[in-house]
Every structure is written in structure tokens, then in C-alpha cells.
């Protein structure tokens, strides 16, 4: 199983949040989404500072990123019927 590292990006600057061995990228991205949700609640001072949680692999390649600020509903397109 691969090792994934998590960074909190604040104004583009990475802050290491630790790492863990996980099954695959799907599990790592779920963990990143959960961390972003928790930080959104626990650290309101991070709102509107272009913050995100990113996942990097053992070679320091970014493989996933999720924003702390939720994406507004009006900006998400619904599928055409």
C-alpha cells in the first residue's frame, strides 16, 4: 500500500499535515476532503485565503487537491437533460 502525504496550502505555501499508508488514491482523496471539511469548521480564519488540502505521493508529486472554501452552487453546472 502506498504512503500519502497531506499538506495544507495557505496562500500557496505548504504546511505539512502528516502522512499515512492508505489503500489507494480514492481513500487518500476522501481523507483530504474530510480534512478540508474539518478545517473549514475549526479554522474560520482560513476562509477566503485561497486555502486547500493537497495530497502528494512519495516523490512529492501532487495527485489531488481540494479547496477549503466550498464551491458555490451557482458555479457548478448541472447536466443538460
PDB file of N, CA and C in Angstrom:
ATOM      1  N   UNK A   1       0.844  -1.180   0.000  1.00  0.00           N
ATOM      2  CA  UNK A   1       0.000   0.000   0.000  1.00  0.00           C
ATOM      3  C   UNK A   1       0.888   1.241   0.000  1.00  0.00           C
ATOM      4  N   UNK A   2       0.501   2.259  -0.758  1.00  0.00           N
ATOM      5  CA  UNK A   2       1.322   3.468  -0.865  1.00  0.00           C
ATOM      6  C   UNK A   2       1.174   4.401   0.339  1.00  0.00           C
ATOM      7  N   UNK A   3       2.170   5.241   0.511  1.00  0.00           N
ATOM      8  CA  UNK A   3       2.189   6.266   1.551  1.00  0.00           C
ATOM      9  C   UNK A   3       1.780   7.580   0.901  1.00  0.00           C
ATOM     10  N   UNK A   4       0.834   8.278   1.503  1.00  0.00           N
ATOM     11  CA  UNK A   4       0.359   9.574   1.004  1.00  0.00           C
ATOM     12  C   UNK A   4       0.641  10.643   2.047  1.00  0.00           C
ATOM     13  N   UNK A   5       1.021  11.830   1.572  1.00  0.00           N
ATOM     14  CA  UNK A   5       1.300  12.967   2.444  1.00  0.00           C
ATOM     15  C   UNK A   5       0.247  14.042   2.199  1.00  0.00           C
ATOM     16  N   UNK A   6      -0.114  14.746   3.261  1.00  0.00           N
ATOM     17  CA  UNK A   6      -1.152  15.773   3.188  1.00  0.00           C
ATOM     18  C   UNK A   6      -0.553  17.119   3.573  1.00  0.00           C
ATOM     19  N   UNK A   7      -0.814  18.128   2.749  1.00  0.00           N
ATOM     20  CA  UNK A   7      -0.361  19.489   3.015  1.00  0.00           C
ATOM     21  C   UNK A   7      -1.566  20.409   3.060  1.00  0.00           C
ATOM     22  N   UNK A   8      -1.518  21.371   3.968  1.00  0.00           N
ATOM     23  CA  UNK A   8      -2.478  22.470   3.971  1.00  0.00           C
ATOM     24  C   UNK A   8      -1.800  23.618   3.252  1.00  0.00           C
ATOM     25  N   UNK A   9      -2.370  24.047   2.145  1.00  0.00           N
ATOM     26  CA  UNK A   9      -1.829  25.172   1.394  1.00  0.00           C
ATOM     27  C   UNK A   9      -2.545  26.444   1.830  1.00  0.00           C
ATOM     28  N   UNK A  10      -1.775  27.394   2.344  1.00  0.00           N
ATOM     29  CA  UNK A  10      -2.319  28.696   2.735  1.00  0.00           C
ATOM     30  C   UNK A  10      -1.605  29.736   1.886  1.00  0.00           C
ATOM     31  N   UNK A  11      -2.361  30.428   1.054  1.00  0.00           N
ATOM     32  CA  UNK A  11      -1.789  31.397   0.115  1.00  0.00           C
ATOM     33  C   UNK A  11      -0.649  30.769  -0.680  1.00  0.00           C
ATOM     34  N   UNK A  12      -0.812  29.494  -1.059  1.00  0.00           N
ATOM     35  CA  UNK A  12       0.163  28.802  -1.881  1.00  0.00           C
ATOM     36  C   UNK A  12       1.334  28.195  -1.133  1.00  0.00           C
ATOM     37  N   UNK A  13       1.443  28.452   0.163  1.00  0.00           N
ATOM     38  CA  UNK A  13       2.552  27.923   0.952  1.00  0.00           C
ATOM     39  C   UNK A  13       2.135  26.626   1.640  1.00  0.00           C
ATOM     40  N   UNK A  14       2.886  25.527   1.423  1.00  0.00           N
ATOM     41  CA  UNK A  14       2.510  24.245   2.031  1.00  0.00           C
ATOM     42  C   UNK A  14       2.865  24.162   3.511  1.00  0.00           C
ATOM     43  N   UNK A  15       1.970  23.589   4.273  1.00  0.00           N
ATOM     44  CA  UNK A  15       2.171  23.282   5.688  1.00  0.00           C
ATOM     45  C   UNK A  15       1.871  21.802   5.857  1.00  0.00           C
ATOM     46  N   UNK A  16       2.893  21.034   6.194  1.00  0.00           N
ATOM     47  CA  UNK A  16       2.762  19.585   6.289  1.00  0.00           C
ATOM     48  C   UNK A  16       1.758  19.208   7.368  1.00  0.00           C
ATOM     49  N   UNK A  17       0.810  18.363   7.006  1.00  0.00           N
ATOM     50  CA  UNK A  17      -0.199  17.874   7.939  1.00  0.00           C
ATOM     51  C   UNK A  17       0.006  16.407   8.275  1.00  0.00           C
ATOM     52  N   UNK A  18       1.094  15.837   7.779  1.00  0.00           N
ATOM     53  CA  UNK A  18       1.385  14.440   8.079  1.00  0.00           C
ATOM     54  C   UNK A  18       1.125  13.541   6.896  1.00  0.00           C
ATOM     55  N   UNK A  19       1.315  12.267   7.127  1.00  0.00           N
ATOM     56  CA  UNK A  19       1.113  11.292   6.076  1.00  0.00           C
ATOM     57  C   UNK A  19       0.630   9.976   6.642  1.00  0.00           C
ATOM     58  N   UNK A  20       0.190   9.104   5.762  1.00  0.00           N
ATOM     59  CA  UNK A  20      -0.281   7.795   6.198  1.00  0.00           C
ATOM     60  C   UNK A  20      -0.293   6.819   5.036  1.00  0.00           C
ATOM     61  N   UNK A  21      -0.232   5.560   5.392  1.00  0.00           N
ATOM     62  CA  UNK A  21      -0.353   4.491   4.402  1.00  0.00           C
ATOM     63  C   UNK A  21      -1.839   4.244   4.178  1.00  0.00           C
ATOM     64  N   UNK A  22      -2.249   4.314   2.913  1.00  0.00           N
ATOM     65  CA  UNK A  22      -3.659   4.104   2.568  1.00  0.00           C
ATOM     66  C   UNK A  22      -3.748   3.164   1.374  1.00  0.00           C
ATOM     67  N   UNK A  23      -4.929   2.618   1.164  1.00  0.00           N
ATOM     68  CA  UNK A  23      -5.138   1.637   0.098  1.00  0.00           C
ATOM     69  C   UNK A  23      -4.837   2.183  -1.288  1.00  0.00           C
ATOM     70  N   UNK A  24      -5.422   3.374  -1.587  1.00  0.00           N
ATOM     71  CA  UNK A  24      -5.251   3.922  -2.927  1.00  0.00           C
ATOM     72  C   UNK A  24      -5.620   5.404  -2.921  1.00  0.00           C
ATOM     73  N   UNK A  25      -5.557   6.004  -4.105  1.00  0.00           N
ATOM     74  CA  UNK A  25      -5.844   7.432  -4.228  1.00  0.00           C
ATOM     75  C   UNK A  25      -7.282   7.774  -3.846  1.00  0.00           C
ATOM     76  N   UNK A  26      -8.220   6.883  -4.112  1.00  0.00           N
ATOM     77  CA  UNK A  26      -9.617   7.154  -3.753  1.00  0.00           C
ATOM     78  C   UNK A  26      -9.759   7.349  -2.243  1.00  0.00           C
ATOM     79  N   UNK A  27      -9.090   6.525  -1.458  1.00  0.00           N
ATOM     80  CA  UNK A  27      -9.143   6.659   0.003  1.00  0.00           C
ATOM     81  C   UNK A  27      -8.404   7.921   0.432  1.00  0.00           C
ATOM     82  N   UNK A  28      -7.262   8.204  -0.189  1.00  0.00           N
ATOM     83  CA  UNK A  28      -6.491   9.410   0.150  1.00  0.00           C
ATOM     84  C   UNK A  28      -7.286  10.673  -0.166  1.00  0.00           C
ATOM     85  N   UNK A  29      -7.989  10.694  -1.289  1.00  0.00           N
ATOM     86  CA  UNK A  29      -8.785  11.878  -1.638  1.00  0.00           C
ATOM     87  C   UNK A  29      -9.968  12.040  -0.683  1.00  0.00           C
ATOM     88  N   UNK A  30     -10.562  10.931  -0.243  1.00  0.00           N
ATOM     89  CA  UNK A  30     -11.627  11.015   0.762  1.00  0.00           C
ATOM     90  C   UNK A  30     -11.102  11.609   2.059  1.00  0.00           C
ATOM     91  N   UNK A  31      -9.897  11.204   2.471  1.00  0.00           N
ATOM     92  CA  UNK A  31      -9.280  11.750   3.684  1.00  0.00           C
ATOM     93  C   UNK A  31      -8.994  13.239   3.528  1.00  0.00           C
ATOM     94  N   UNK A  32      -8.525  13.641   2.360  1.00  0.00           N
ATOM     95  CA  UNK A  32      -8.258  15.059   2.100  1.00  0.00           C
ATOM     96  C   UNK A  32      -9.548  15.868   2.162  1.00  0.00           C
ATOM     97  N   UNK A  33     -10.622  15.351   1.575  1.00  0.00           N
ATOM     98  CA  UNK A  33     -11.915  16.037   1.628  1.00  0.00           C
ATOM     99  C   UNK A  33     -12.401  16.173   3.068  1.00  0.00           C
ATOM    100  N   UNK A  34     -12.228  15.107   3.870  1.00  0.00           N
ATOM    101  CA  UNK A  34     -12.644  15.146   5.275  1.00  0.00           C
ATOM    102  C   UNK A  34     -11.813  16.164   6.054  1.00  0.00           C
ATOM    103  N   UNK A  35     -10.504  16.202   5.796  1.00  0.00           N
ATOM    104  CA  UNK A  35      -9.641  17.169   6.469  1.00  0.00           C
ATOM    105  C   UNK A  35     -10.038  18.594   6.101  1.00  0.00           C
ATOM    106  N   UNK A  36     -10.328  18.832   4.829  1.00  0.00           N
ATOM    107  CA  UNK A  36     -10.762  20.160   4.390  1.00  0.00           C
ATOM    108  C   UNK A  36     -12.070  20.555   5.072  1.00  0.00           C
ATOM    109  N   UNK A  37     -13.003  19.630   5.206  1.00  0.00           N
ATOM    110  CA  UNK A  37     -14.275  19.919   5.884  1.00  0.00           C
ATOM    111  C   UNK A  37     -14.063  20.264   7.354  1.00  0.00           C
ATOM    112  N   UNK A  38     -13.190  19.518   8.014  1.00  0.00           N
ATOM    113  CA  UNK A  38     -12.896  19.788   9.419  1.00  0.00           C
ATOM    114  C   UNK A  38     -12.227  21.147   9.600  1.00  0.00           C
ATOM    115  N   UNK A  39     -11.252  21.444   8.746  1.00  0.00           N
ATOM    116  CA  UNK A  39     -10.549  22.729   8.845  1.00  0.00           C
ATOM    117  C   UNK A  39     -11.475  23.900   8.544  1.00  0.00           C
ATOM    118  N   UNK A  40     -12.422  23.687   7.634  1.00  0.00           N
ATOM    119  CA  UNK A  40     -13.392  24.733   7.298  1.00  0.00           C
ATOM    120  C   UNK A  40     -14.178  25.146   8.544  1.00  0.00           C
ATOM    121  N   UNK A  41     -14.463  24.181   9.408  1.00  0.00           N
ATOM    122  CA  UNK A  41     -15.235  24.449  10.625  1.00  0.00           C
ATOM    123  C   UNK A  41     -14.337  24.944  11.755  1.00  0.00           C
ATOM    124  N   UNK A  42     -13.194  24.281  11.943  1.00  0.00           N
ATOM    125  CA  UNK A  42     -12.330  24.574  13.087  1.00  0.00           C
ATOM    126  C   UNK A  42     -11.464  25.814  12.918  1.00  0.00           C
ATOM    127  N   UNK A  43     -11.186  26.212  11.688  1.00  0.00           N
ATOM    128  CA  UNK A  43     -10.297  27.342  11.418  1.00  0.00           C
ATOM    129  C   UNK A  43     -10.971  28.355  10.493  1.00  0.00           C
ATOM    130  N   UNK A  44     -11.984  29.078  10.988  1.00  0.00           N
ATOM    131  CA  UNK A  44     -12.684  30.029  10.114  1.00  0.00           C
ATOM    132  C   UNK A  44     -11.768  31.145   9.598  1.00  0.00           C
ATOM    133  N   UNK A  45     -10.634  31.365  10.259  1.00  0.00           N
ATOM    134  CA  UNK A  45      -9.710  32.407   9.800  1.00  0.00           C
ATOM    135  C   UNK A  45      -9.054  32.047   8.459  1.00  0.00           C
ATOM    136  N   UNK A  46      -9.202  30.804   8.030  1.00  0.00           N
ATOM    137  CA  UNK A  46      -8.639  30.383   6.744  1.00  0.00           C
ATOM    138  C   UNK A  46      -9.568  30.650   5.571  1.00  0.00           C
ATOM    139  N   UNK A  47     -10.795  31.038   5.848  1.00  0.00           N
ATOM    140  CA  UNK A  47     -11.755  31.314   4.772  1.00  0.00           C
ATOM    141  C   UNK A  47     -11.237  32.459   3.907  1.00  0.00           C
ATOM    142  N   UNK A  48     -11.477  32.356   2.631  1.00  0.00           N
ATOM    143  CA  UNK A  48     -11.137  33.376   1.638  1.00  0.00           C
ATOM    144  C   UNK A  48      -9.642  33.671   1.582  1.00  0.00           C
ATOM    145  N   UNK A  49      -8.823  32.674   1.902  1.00  0.00           N
ATOM    146  CA  UNK A  49      -7.370  32.845   1.810  1.00  0.00           C
ATOM    147  C   UNK A  49      -6.776  31.885   0.781  1.00  0.00           C
ATOM    148  N   UNK A  50      -7.624  31.410  -0.125  1.00  0.00           N
ATOM    149  CA  UNK A  50      -7.168  30.519  -1.178  1.00  0.00           C
ATOM    150  C   UNK A  50      -6.494  29.280  -0.592  1.00  0.00           C
ATOM    151  N   UNK A  51      -7.111  28.705   0.428  1.00  0.00           N
ATOM    152  CA  UNK A  51      -6.551  27.527   1.102  1.00  0.00           C
ATOM    153  C   UNK A  51      -7.099  26.247   0.491  1.00  0.00           C
ATOM    154  N   UNK A  52      -6.259  25.229   0.526  1.00  0.00           N
ATOM    155  CA  UNK A  52      -6.687  23.911   0.067  1.00  0.00           C
ATOM    156  C   UNK A  52      -5.845  22.854   0.751  1.00  0.00           C
ATOM    157  N   UNK A  53      -6.336  21.633   0.676  1.00  0.00           N
ATOM    158  CA  UNK A  53      -5.595  20.468   1.153  1.00  0.00           C
ATOM    159  C   UNK A  53      -5.156  19.710  -0.088  1.00  0.00           C
ATOM    160  N   UNK A  54      -3.875  19.384  -0.113  1.00  0.00           N
ATOM    161  CA  UNK A  54      -3.383  18.610  -1.255  1.00  0.00           C
ATOM    162  C   UNK A  54      -2.778  17.308  -0.768  1.00  0.00           C
ATOM    163  N   UNK A  55      -2.805  16.336  -1.663  1.00  0.00           N
ATOM    164  CA  UNK A  55      -2.214  15.032  -1.400  1.00  0.00           C
ATOM    165  C   UNK A  55      -1.028  14.895  -2.349  1.00  0.00           C
ATOM    166  N   UNK A  56       0.108  14.487  -1.786  1.00  0.00           N
ATOM    167  CA  UNK A  56       1.285  14.235  -2.608  1.00  0.00           C
ATOM    168  C   UNK A  56       1.762  12.810  -2.365  1.00  0.00           C
ATOM    169  N   UNK A  57       2.427  12.266  -3.371  1.00  0.00           N
ATOM    170  CA  UNK A  57       2.957  10.910  -3.243  1.00  0.00           C
ATOM    171  C   UNK A  57       4.381  10.949  -2.690  1.00  0.00           C
ATOM    172  N   UNK A  58       5.016   9.801  -2.622  1.00  0.00           N
ATOM    173  CA  UNK A  58       6.362   9.703  -2.076  1.00  0.00           C
ATOM    174  C   UNK A  58       7.412  10.440  -2.878  1.00  0.00           C
ATOM    175  N   UNK A  59       7.108  10.786  -4.127  1.00  0.00           N
ATOM    176  CA  UNK A  59       8.032  11.549  -4.976  1.00  0.00           C
ATOM    177  C   UNK A  59       7.712  13.036  -4.976  1.00  0.00           C
ATOM    178  N   UNK A  60       6.848  13.459  -4.067  1.00  0.00           N
ATOM    179  CA  UNK A  60       6.422  14.859  -3.925  1.00  0.00           C
ATOM    180  C   UNK A  60       5.634  15.361  -5.132  1.00  0.00           C
ATOM    181  N   UNK A  61       4.952  14.451  -5.830  1.00  0.00           N
ATOM    182  CA  UNK A  61       4.060  14.826  -6.931  1.00  0.00           C
ATOM    183  C   UNK A  61       2.659  15.038  -6.387  1.00  0.00           C
ATOM    184  N   UNK A  62       2.081  16.198  -6.686  1.00  0.00           N
ATOM    185  CA  UNK A  62       0.701  16.446  -6.267  1.00  0.00           C
ATOM    186  C   UNK A  62      -0.227  15.548  -7.069  1.00  0.00           C
ATOM    187  N   UNK A  63      -1.089  14.828  -6.348  1.00  0.00           N
ATOM    188  CA  UNK A  63      -2.002  13.912  -7.040  1.00  0.00           C
ATOM    189  C   UNK A  63      -3.472  14.225  -6.768  1.00  0.00           C
ATOM    190  N   UNK A  64      -3.731  15.138  -5.827  1.00  0.00           N
ATOM    191  CA  UNK A  64      -5.116  15.523  -5.544  1.00  0.00           C
ATOM    192  C   UNK A  64      -5.095  16.837  -4.777  1.00  0.00           C
ATOM    193  N   UNK A  65      -6.117  17.660  -4.988  1.00  0.00           N
ATOM    194  CA  UNK A  65      -6.262  18.919  -4.255  1.00  0.00           C
ATOM    195  C   UNK A  65      -7.744  19.216  -4.074  1.00  0.00           C
ATOM    196  N   UNK A  66      -8.108  19.704  -2.889  1.00  0.00           N
ATOM    197  CA  UNK A  66      -9.489  20.092  -2.615  1.00  0.00           C
ATOM    198  C   UNK A  66      -9.479  21.418  -1.861  1.00  0.00           C
ATOM    199  N   UNK A  67     -10.329  22.368  -2.247  1.00  0.00           N
ATOM    200  CA  UNK A  67     -10.340  23.675  -1.583  1.00  0.00           C
ATOM    201  C   UNK A  67     -11.021  23.621  -0.224  1.00  0.00           C
ATOM    202  N   UNK A  68     -10.588  24.533   0.686  1.00  0.00           N
ATOM    203  CA  UNK A  68     -11.271  24.658   1.974  1.00  0.00           C
ATOM    204  C   UNK A  68     -12.581  25.411   1.808  1.00  0.00           C
ATOM    205  N   UNK A  69     -12.557  26.461   0.996  1.00  0.00           N
ATOM    206  CA  UNK A  69     -13.787  27.210   0.748  1.00  0.00           C
ATOM    207  C   UNK A  69     -14.659  26.395  -0.191  1.00  0.00           C
ATOM    208  N   UNK A  70     -15.913  26.181   0.193  1.00  0.00           N
ATOM    209  CA  UNK A  70     -16.792  25.381  -0.670  1.00  0.00           C
ATOM    210  C   UNK A  70     -17.009  26.061  -2.015  1.00  0.00           C
ATOM    211  N   UNK A  71     -17.212  25.248  -3.024  1.00  0.00           N
ATOM    212  CA  UNK A  71     -17.502  25.765  -4.357  1.00  0.00           C
ATOM    213  C   UNK A  71     -18.954  26.207  -4.380  1.00  0.00           C
ATOM    214  N   UNK A  72     -19.224  27.468  -4.755  1.00  0.00           N
ATOM    215  CA  UNK A  72     -20.613  27.952  -4.755  1.00  0.00           C
ATOM    216  C   UNK A  72     -21.488  27.123  -5.696  1.00  0.00           C
ATOM    217  N   UNK A  73     -22.714  26.872  -5.256  1.00  0.00           N
ATOM    218  CA  UNK A  73     -23.647  26.089  -6.062  1.00  0.00           C
ATOM    219  C   UNK A  73     -23.899  26.711  -7.431  1.00  0.00           C
ATOM    220  N   UNK A  74     -23.899  28.037  -7.499  1.00  0.00           N
ATOM    221  CA  UNK A  74     -24.192  28.691  -8.765  1.00  0.00           C
ATOM    222  C   UNK A  74     -23.094  28.455  -9.801  1.00  0.00           C
ATOM    223  N   UNK A  75     -21.888  28.071  -9.350  1.00  0.00           N
ATOM    224  CA  UNK A  75     -20.801  27.874 -10.300  1.00  0.00           C
ATOM    225  C   UNK A  75     -20.719  26.442 -10.817  1.00  0.00           C
ATOM    226  N   UNK A  76     -21.500  25.556 -10.223  1.00  0.00           N
ATOM    227  CA  UNK A  76     -21.481  24.157 -10.646  1.00  0.00           C
ATOM    228  C   UNK A  76     -22.585  23.951 -11.669  1.00  0.00           C
ATOM    229  N   UNK A  77     -22.210  23.474 -12.822  1.00  0.00           N
ATOM    230  CA  UNK A  77     -23.202  23.230 -13.875  1.00  0.00           C
ATOM    231  C   UNK A  77     -23.857  21.881 -13.646  1.00  0.00           C
ATOM    232  N   UNK A  78     -25.165  21.869 -13.780  1.00  0.00           N
ATOM    233  CA  UNK A  78     -25.869  20.595 -13.717  1.00  0.00           C
ATOM    234  C   UNK A  78     -25.913  20.004 -15.122  1.00  0.00           C
ATOM    235  N   UNK A  79     -25.968  18.700 -15.220  1.00  0.00           N
ATOM    236  CA  UNK A  79     -26.005  18.071 -16.551  1.00  0.00           C
ATOM    237  C   UNK A  79     -27.240  18.486 -17.336  1.00  0.00           C
ATOM    238  N   UNK A  80     -27.062  18.674 -18.617  1.00  0.00           N
ATOM    239  CA  UNK A  80     -28.181  19.009 -19.506  1.00  0.00           C
ATOM    240  C   UNK A  80     -29.072  17.810 -19.673  1.00  0.00           C
ATOM    241  N   UNK A  81     -30.364  18.026 -19.727  1.00  0.00           N
ATOM    242  CA  UNK A  81     -31.321  16.921 -19.923  1.00  0.00           C
ATOM    243  C   UNK A  81     -31.872  16.956 -21.315  1.00  0.00           C
TER     244      UNK A  81
END
